CSV table of C-alpha atoms in Angstrom, one decimal:
chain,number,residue,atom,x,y,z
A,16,UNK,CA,-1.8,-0.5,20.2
A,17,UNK,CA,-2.8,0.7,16.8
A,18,UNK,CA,-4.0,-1.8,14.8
A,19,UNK,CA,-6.0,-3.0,11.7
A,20,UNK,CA,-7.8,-6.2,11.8
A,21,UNK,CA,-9.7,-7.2,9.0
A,22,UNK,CA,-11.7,-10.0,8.6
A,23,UNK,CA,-10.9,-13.8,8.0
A,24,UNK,CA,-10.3,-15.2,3.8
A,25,UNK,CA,-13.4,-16.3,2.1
A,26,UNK,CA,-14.0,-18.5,-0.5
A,27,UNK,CA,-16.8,-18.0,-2.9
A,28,UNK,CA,-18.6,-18.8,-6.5
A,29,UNK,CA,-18.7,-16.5,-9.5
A,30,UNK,CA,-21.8,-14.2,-9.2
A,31,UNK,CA,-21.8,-14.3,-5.7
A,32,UNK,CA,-22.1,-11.1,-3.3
A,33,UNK,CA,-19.1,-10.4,-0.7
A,34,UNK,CA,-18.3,-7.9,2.0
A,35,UNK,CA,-15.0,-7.8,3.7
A,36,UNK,CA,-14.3,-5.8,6.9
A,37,UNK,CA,-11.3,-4.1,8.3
A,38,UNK,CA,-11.9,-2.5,11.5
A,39,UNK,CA,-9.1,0.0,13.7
A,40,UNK,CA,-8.5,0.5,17.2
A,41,UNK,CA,-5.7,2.4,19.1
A,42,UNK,CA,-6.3,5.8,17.4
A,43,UNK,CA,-9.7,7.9,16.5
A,44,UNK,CA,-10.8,5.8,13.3
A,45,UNK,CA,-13.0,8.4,12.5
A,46,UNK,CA,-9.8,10.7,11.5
A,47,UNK,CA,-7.6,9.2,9.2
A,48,UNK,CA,-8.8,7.9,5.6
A,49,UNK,CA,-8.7,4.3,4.9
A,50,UNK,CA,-7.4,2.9,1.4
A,51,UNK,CA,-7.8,-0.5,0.2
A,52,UNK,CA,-5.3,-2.3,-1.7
A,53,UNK,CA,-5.4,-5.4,-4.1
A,54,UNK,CA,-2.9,-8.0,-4.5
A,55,UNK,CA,-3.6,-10.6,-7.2
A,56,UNK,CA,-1.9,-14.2,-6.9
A,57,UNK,CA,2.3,-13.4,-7.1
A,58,UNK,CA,1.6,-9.7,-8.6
A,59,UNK,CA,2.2,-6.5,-6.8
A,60,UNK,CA,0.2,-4.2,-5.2
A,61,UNK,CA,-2.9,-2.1,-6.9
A,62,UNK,CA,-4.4,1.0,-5.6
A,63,UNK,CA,-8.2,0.3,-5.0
A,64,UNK,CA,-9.7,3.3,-3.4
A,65,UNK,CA,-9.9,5.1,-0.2
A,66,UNK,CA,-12.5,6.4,2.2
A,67,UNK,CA,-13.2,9.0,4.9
A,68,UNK,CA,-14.8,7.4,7.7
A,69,UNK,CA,-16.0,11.1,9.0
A,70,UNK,CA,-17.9,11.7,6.1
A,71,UNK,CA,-18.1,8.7,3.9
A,72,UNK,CA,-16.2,10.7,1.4
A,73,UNK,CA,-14.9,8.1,-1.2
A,74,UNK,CA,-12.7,7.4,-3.9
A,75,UNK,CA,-12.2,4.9,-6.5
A,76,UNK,CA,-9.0,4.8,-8.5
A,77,UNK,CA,-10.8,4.5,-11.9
A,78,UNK,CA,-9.6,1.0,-12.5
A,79,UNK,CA,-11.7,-0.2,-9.8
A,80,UNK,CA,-14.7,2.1,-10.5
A,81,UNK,CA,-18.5,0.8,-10.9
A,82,UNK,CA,-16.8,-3.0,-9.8
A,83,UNK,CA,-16.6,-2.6,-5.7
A,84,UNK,CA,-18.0,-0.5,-3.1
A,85,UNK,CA,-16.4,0.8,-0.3
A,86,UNK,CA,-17.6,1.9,2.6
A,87,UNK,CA,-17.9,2.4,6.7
A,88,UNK,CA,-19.2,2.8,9.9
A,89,UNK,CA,-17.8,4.9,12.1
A,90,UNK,CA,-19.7,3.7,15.3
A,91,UNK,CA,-18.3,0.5,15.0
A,92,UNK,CA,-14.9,1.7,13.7
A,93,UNK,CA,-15.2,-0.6,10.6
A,94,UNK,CA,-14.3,0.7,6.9
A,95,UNK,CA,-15.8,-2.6,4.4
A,96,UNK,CA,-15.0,-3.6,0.6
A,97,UNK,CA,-17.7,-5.0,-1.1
A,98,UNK,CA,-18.2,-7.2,-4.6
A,99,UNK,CA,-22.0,-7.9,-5.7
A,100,UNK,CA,-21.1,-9.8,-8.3
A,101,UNK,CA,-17.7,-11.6,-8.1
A,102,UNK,CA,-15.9,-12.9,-10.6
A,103,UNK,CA,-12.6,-15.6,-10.7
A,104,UNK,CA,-10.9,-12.9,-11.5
A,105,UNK,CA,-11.2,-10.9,-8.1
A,106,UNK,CA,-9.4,-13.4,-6.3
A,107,UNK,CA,-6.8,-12.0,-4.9
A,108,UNK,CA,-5.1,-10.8,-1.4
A,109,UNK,CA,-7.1,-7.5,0.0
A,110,UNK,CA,-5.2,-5.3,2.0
A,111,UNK,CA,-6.1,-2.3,4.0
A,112,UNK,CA,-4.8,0.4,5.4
A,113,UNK,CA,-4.5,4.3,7.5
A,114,UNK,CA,-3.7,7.2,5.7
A,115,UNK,CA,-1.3,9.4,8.0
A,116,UNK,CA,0.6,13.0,7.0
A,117,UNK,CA,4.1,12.6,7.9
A,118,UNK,CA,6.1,15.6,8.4
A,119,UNK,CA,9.5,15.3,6.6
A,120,UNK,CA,12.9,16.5,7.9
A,121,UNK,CA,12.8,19.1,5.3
A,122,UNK,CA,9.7,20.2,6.6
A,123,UNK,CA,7.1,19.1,4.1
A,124,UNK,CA,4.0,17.6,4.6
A,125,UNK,CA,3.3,13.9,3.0
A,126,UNK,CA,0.2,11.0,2.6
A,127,UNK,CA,1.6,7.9,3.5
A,128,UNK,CA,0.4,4.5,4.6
A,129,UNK,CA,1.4,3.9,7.9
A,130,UNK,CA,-0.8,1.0,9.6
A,131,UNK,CA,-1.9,-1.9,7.1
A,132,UNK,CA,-4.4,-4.9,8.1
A,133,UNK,CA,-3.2,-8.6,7.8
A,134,UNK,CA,-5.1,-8.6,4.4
A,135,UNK,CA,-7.9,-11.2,3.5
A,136,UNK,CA,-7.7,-13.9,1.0
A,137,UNK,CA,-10.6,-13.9,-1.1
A,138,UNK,CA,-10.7,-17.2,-3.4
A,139,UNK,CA,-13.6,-17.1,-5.8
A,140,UNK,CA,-13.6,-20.2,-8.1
A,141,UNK,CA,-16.7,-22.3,-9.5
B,8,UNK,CA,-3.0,8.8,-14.5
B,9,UNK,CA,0.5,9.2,-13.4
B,10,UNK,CA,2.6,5.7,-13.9
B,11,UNK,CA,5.7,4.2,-11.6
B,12,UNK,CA,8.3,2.3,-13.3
B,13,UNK,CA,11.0,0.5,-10.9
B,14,UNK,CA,13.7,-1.1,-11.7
B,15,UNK,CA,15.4,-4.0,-11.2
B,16,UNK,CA,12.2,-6.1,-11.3
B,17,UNK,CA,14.2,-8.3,-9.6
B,18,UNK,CA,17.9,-8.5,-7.9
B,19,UNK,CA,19.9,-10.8,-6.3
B,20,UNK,CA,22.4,-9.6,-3.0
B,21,UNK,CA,24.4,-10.7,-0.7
B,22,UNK,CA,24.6,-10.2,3.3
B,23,UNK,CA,26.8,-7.1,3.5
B,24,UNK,CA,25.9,-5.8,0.1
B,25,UNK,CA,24.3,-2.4,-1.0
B,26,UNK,CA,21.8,-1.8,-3.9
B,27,UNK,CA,20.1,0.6,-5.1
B,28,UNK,CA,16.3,0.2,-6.6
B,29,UNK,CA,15.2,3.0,-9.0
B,30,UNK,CA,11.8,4.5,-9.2
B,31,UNK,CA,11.1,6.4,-12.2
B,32,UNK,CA,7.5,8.7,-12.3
B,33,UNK,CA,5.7,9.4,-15.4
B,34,UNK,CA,6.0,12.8,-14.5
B,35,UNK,CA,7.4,15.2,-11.7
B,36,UNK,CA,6.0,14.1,-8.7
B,37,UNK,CA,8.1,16.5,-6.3
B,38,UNK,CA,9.1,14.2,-2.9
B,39,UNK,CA,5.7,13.0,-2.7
B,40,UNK,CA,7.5,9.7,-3.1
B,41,UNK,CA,6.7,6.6,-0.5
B,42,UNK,CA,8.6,3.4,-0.4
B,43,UNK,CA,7.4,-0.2,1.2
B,44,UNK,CA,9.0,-3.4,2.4
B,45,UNK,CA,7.4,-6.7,1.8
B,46,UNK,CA,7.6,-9.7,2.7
B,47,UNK,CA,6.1,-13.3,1.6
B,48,UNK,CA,2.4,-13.1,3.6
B,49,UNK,CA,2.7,-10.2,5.1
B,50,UNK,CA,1.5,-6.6,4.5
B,51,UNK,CA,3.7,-4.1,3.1
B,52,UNK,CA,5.7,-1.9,5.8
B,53,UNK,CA,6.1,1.8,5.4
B,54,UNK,CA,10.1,2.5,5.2
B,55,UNK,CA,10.3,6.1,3.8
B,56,UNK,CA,7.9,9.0,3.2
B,57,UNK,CA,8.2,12.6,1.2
B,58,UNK,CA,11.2,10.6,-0.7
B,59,UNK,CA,13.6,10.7,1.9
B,60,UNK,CA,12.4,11.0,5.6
B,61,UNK,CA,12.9,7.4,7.2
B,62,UNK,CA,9.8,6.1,9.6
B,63,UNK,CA,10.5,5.5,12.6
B,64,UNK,CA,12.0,2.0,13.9
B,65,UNK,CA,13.4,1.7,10.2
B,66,UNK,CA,17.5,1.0,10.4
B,67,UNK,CA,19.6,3.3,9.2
B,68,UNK,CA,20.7,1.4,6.3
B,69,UNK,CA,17.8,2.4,4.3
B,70,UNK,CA,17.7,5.5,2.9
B,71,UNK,CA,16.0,7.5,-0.2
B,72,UNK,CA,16.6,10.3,-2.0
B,73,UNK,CA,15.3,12.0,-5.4
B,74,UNK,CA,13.3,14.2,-6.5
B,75,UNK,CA,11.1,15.0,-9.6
B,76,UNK,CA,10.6,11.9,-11.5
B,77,UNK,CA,13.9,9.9,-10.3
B,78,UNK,CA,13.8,8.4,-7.2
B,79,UNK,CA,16.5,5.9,-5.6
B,80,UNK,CA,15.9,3.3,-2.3
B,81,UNK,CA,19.2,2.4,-1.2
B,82,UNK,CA,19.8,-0.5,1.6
B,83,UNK,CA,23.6,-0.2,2.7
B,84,UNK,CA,25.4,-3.5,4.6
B,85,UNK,CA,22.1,-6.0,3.7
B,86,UNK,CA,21.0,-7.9,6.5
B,87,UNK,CA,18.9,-10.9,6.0
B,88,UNK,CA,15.8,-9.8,6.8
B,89,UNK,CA,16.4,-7.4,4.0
B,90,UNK,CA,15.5,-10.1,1.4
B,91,UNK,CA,11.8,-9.2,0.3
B,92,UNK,CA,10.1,-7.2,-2.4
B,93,UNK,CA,10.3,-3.2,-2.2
B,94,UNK,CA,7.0,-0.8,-3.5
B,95,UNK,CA,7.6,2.7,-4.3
B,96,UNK,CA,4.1,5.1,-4.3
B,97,UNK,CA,3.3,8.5,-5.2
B,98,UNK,CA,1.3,10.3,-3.0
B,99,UNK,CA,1.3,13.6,-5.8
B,100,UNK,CA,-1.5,12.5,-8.0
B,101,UNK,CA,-3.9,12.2,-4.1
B,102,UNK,CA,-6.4,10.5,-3.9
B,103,UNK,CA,-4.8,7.6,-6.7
B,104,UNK,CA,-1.5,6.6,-4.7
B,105,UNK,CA,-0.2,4.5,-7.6
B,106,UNK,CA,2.4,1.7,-6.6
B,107,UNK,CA,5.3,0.9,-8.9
B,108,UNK,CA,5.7,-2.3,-10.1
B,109,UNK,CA,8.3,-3.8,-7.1
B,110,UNK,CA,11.2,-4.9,-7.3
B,111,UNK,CA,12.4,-8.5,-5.4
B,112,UNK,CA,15.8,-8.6,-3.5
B,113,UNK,CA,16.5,-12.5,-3.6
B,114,UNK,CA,19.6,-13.3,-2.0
B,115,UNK,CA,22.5,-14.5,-3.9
């Protein structure tokens, strides 16, 4: 089975470091990017970044730029999303999940997001 | 940075219903037009790619269409486990796949 399985919700204090985890199986992890998405308390969905687990090739949609790092391991088929300094304002619902080209009826080629991770809660409250 | 605009924010239905939810682009974004399903906990679900092409496993009731900046997500005969909140993204603007808004289908 394909999957995504990211790591459990975390709850942590203001200025505190964090690293979440999403790692695949079922398919060569190595070959599809991996985006991350953020979904604050009742709000939709945000576009955080994406990554190239080949290559580490990365990036950051520019409202998330300079404030988390993504990155991964392709040994251990694991793409992560790390804070060094959280703030309250980061809690949220973290989602990730597989880039895939899907090849329309018309014949075009498209980026879509076909395999998502359960997501993980981070709470980060004094 | 190229903006999505759906609309309703929200709608209420009833079993057997269609509606239509309406994504608008800030500019043309040719098909590269994705829609999800969500529901309450979960993570979204990829319905529709390139604007129109339906994943696989997705009913038949669903279906987009569009092109450009106009983009429509249309659920014929709603079923209940229709009711949850809808995402459109653009996949034109690669790598920033901005999401629209959402739009929640409540039932009536």
């Amino acid at each position: 089975e394909v999957q995504l399985v990211q790591s459990g919700a975390e709850v942590k204090k203001p200025g505190e470091s964090l690293r979440i985890s999403c790692k695949g199986s079922g398919y060569s992890f190595s070959s599809y990017w991996i985006g991350w998405v953020r979904q604050m308390p009742g709000k939709g969905l945000e576009w955080m970044g994406i990554i190239y687990p080949s290559d580490s090739q990365t990036t950051y949609s520019p409202s998330f730029q300079g404030q988390v790092t993504i990155s991964a391991d392709r040994s251990i088929s694991t793409a992560y999303l790390q804070w060094y300094s959280l703030k309250a304002s980061d809690t949220a619902m973290y989602f990730c999940a597989r880039r895939v080209d899907v090849v329309a009826t018309t014949g075009g080629r498209y980026e879509a997001f076909d395999i998502w991770g359960q997501g993980t809660m981070v709470t980060v409250a004094s | 940075d190229i903006q999505m605009t759906q609309s309703p924010f929200s709608l209420s239905a009833s079993v057997g219903d269609r509606v239509t939810i309406t994504c608008r682009a800030s500019q043309s974004i040719s098909n590269f037009l994705n829609w999800y399903q969500q529901k309450p906990g979960k993570a979204p679900k990829l319905l529709i790619s390139g604007a129109s092409t339906l994943q696989s496993g997705v009913p038949s009731r669903f279906s987009g269409s569009g092109s450009g900046t106009d983009f429509t997500l249309t659920i014929t005969s709603l079923q209940p486990e229709d009711f949850a909140t809808y995402y459109c993204q653009q996949s034109y603007s690669k790598p920033l796949y901005t999401f629209g808004q959402g739009t929640k289908l409540e039932i009536k």
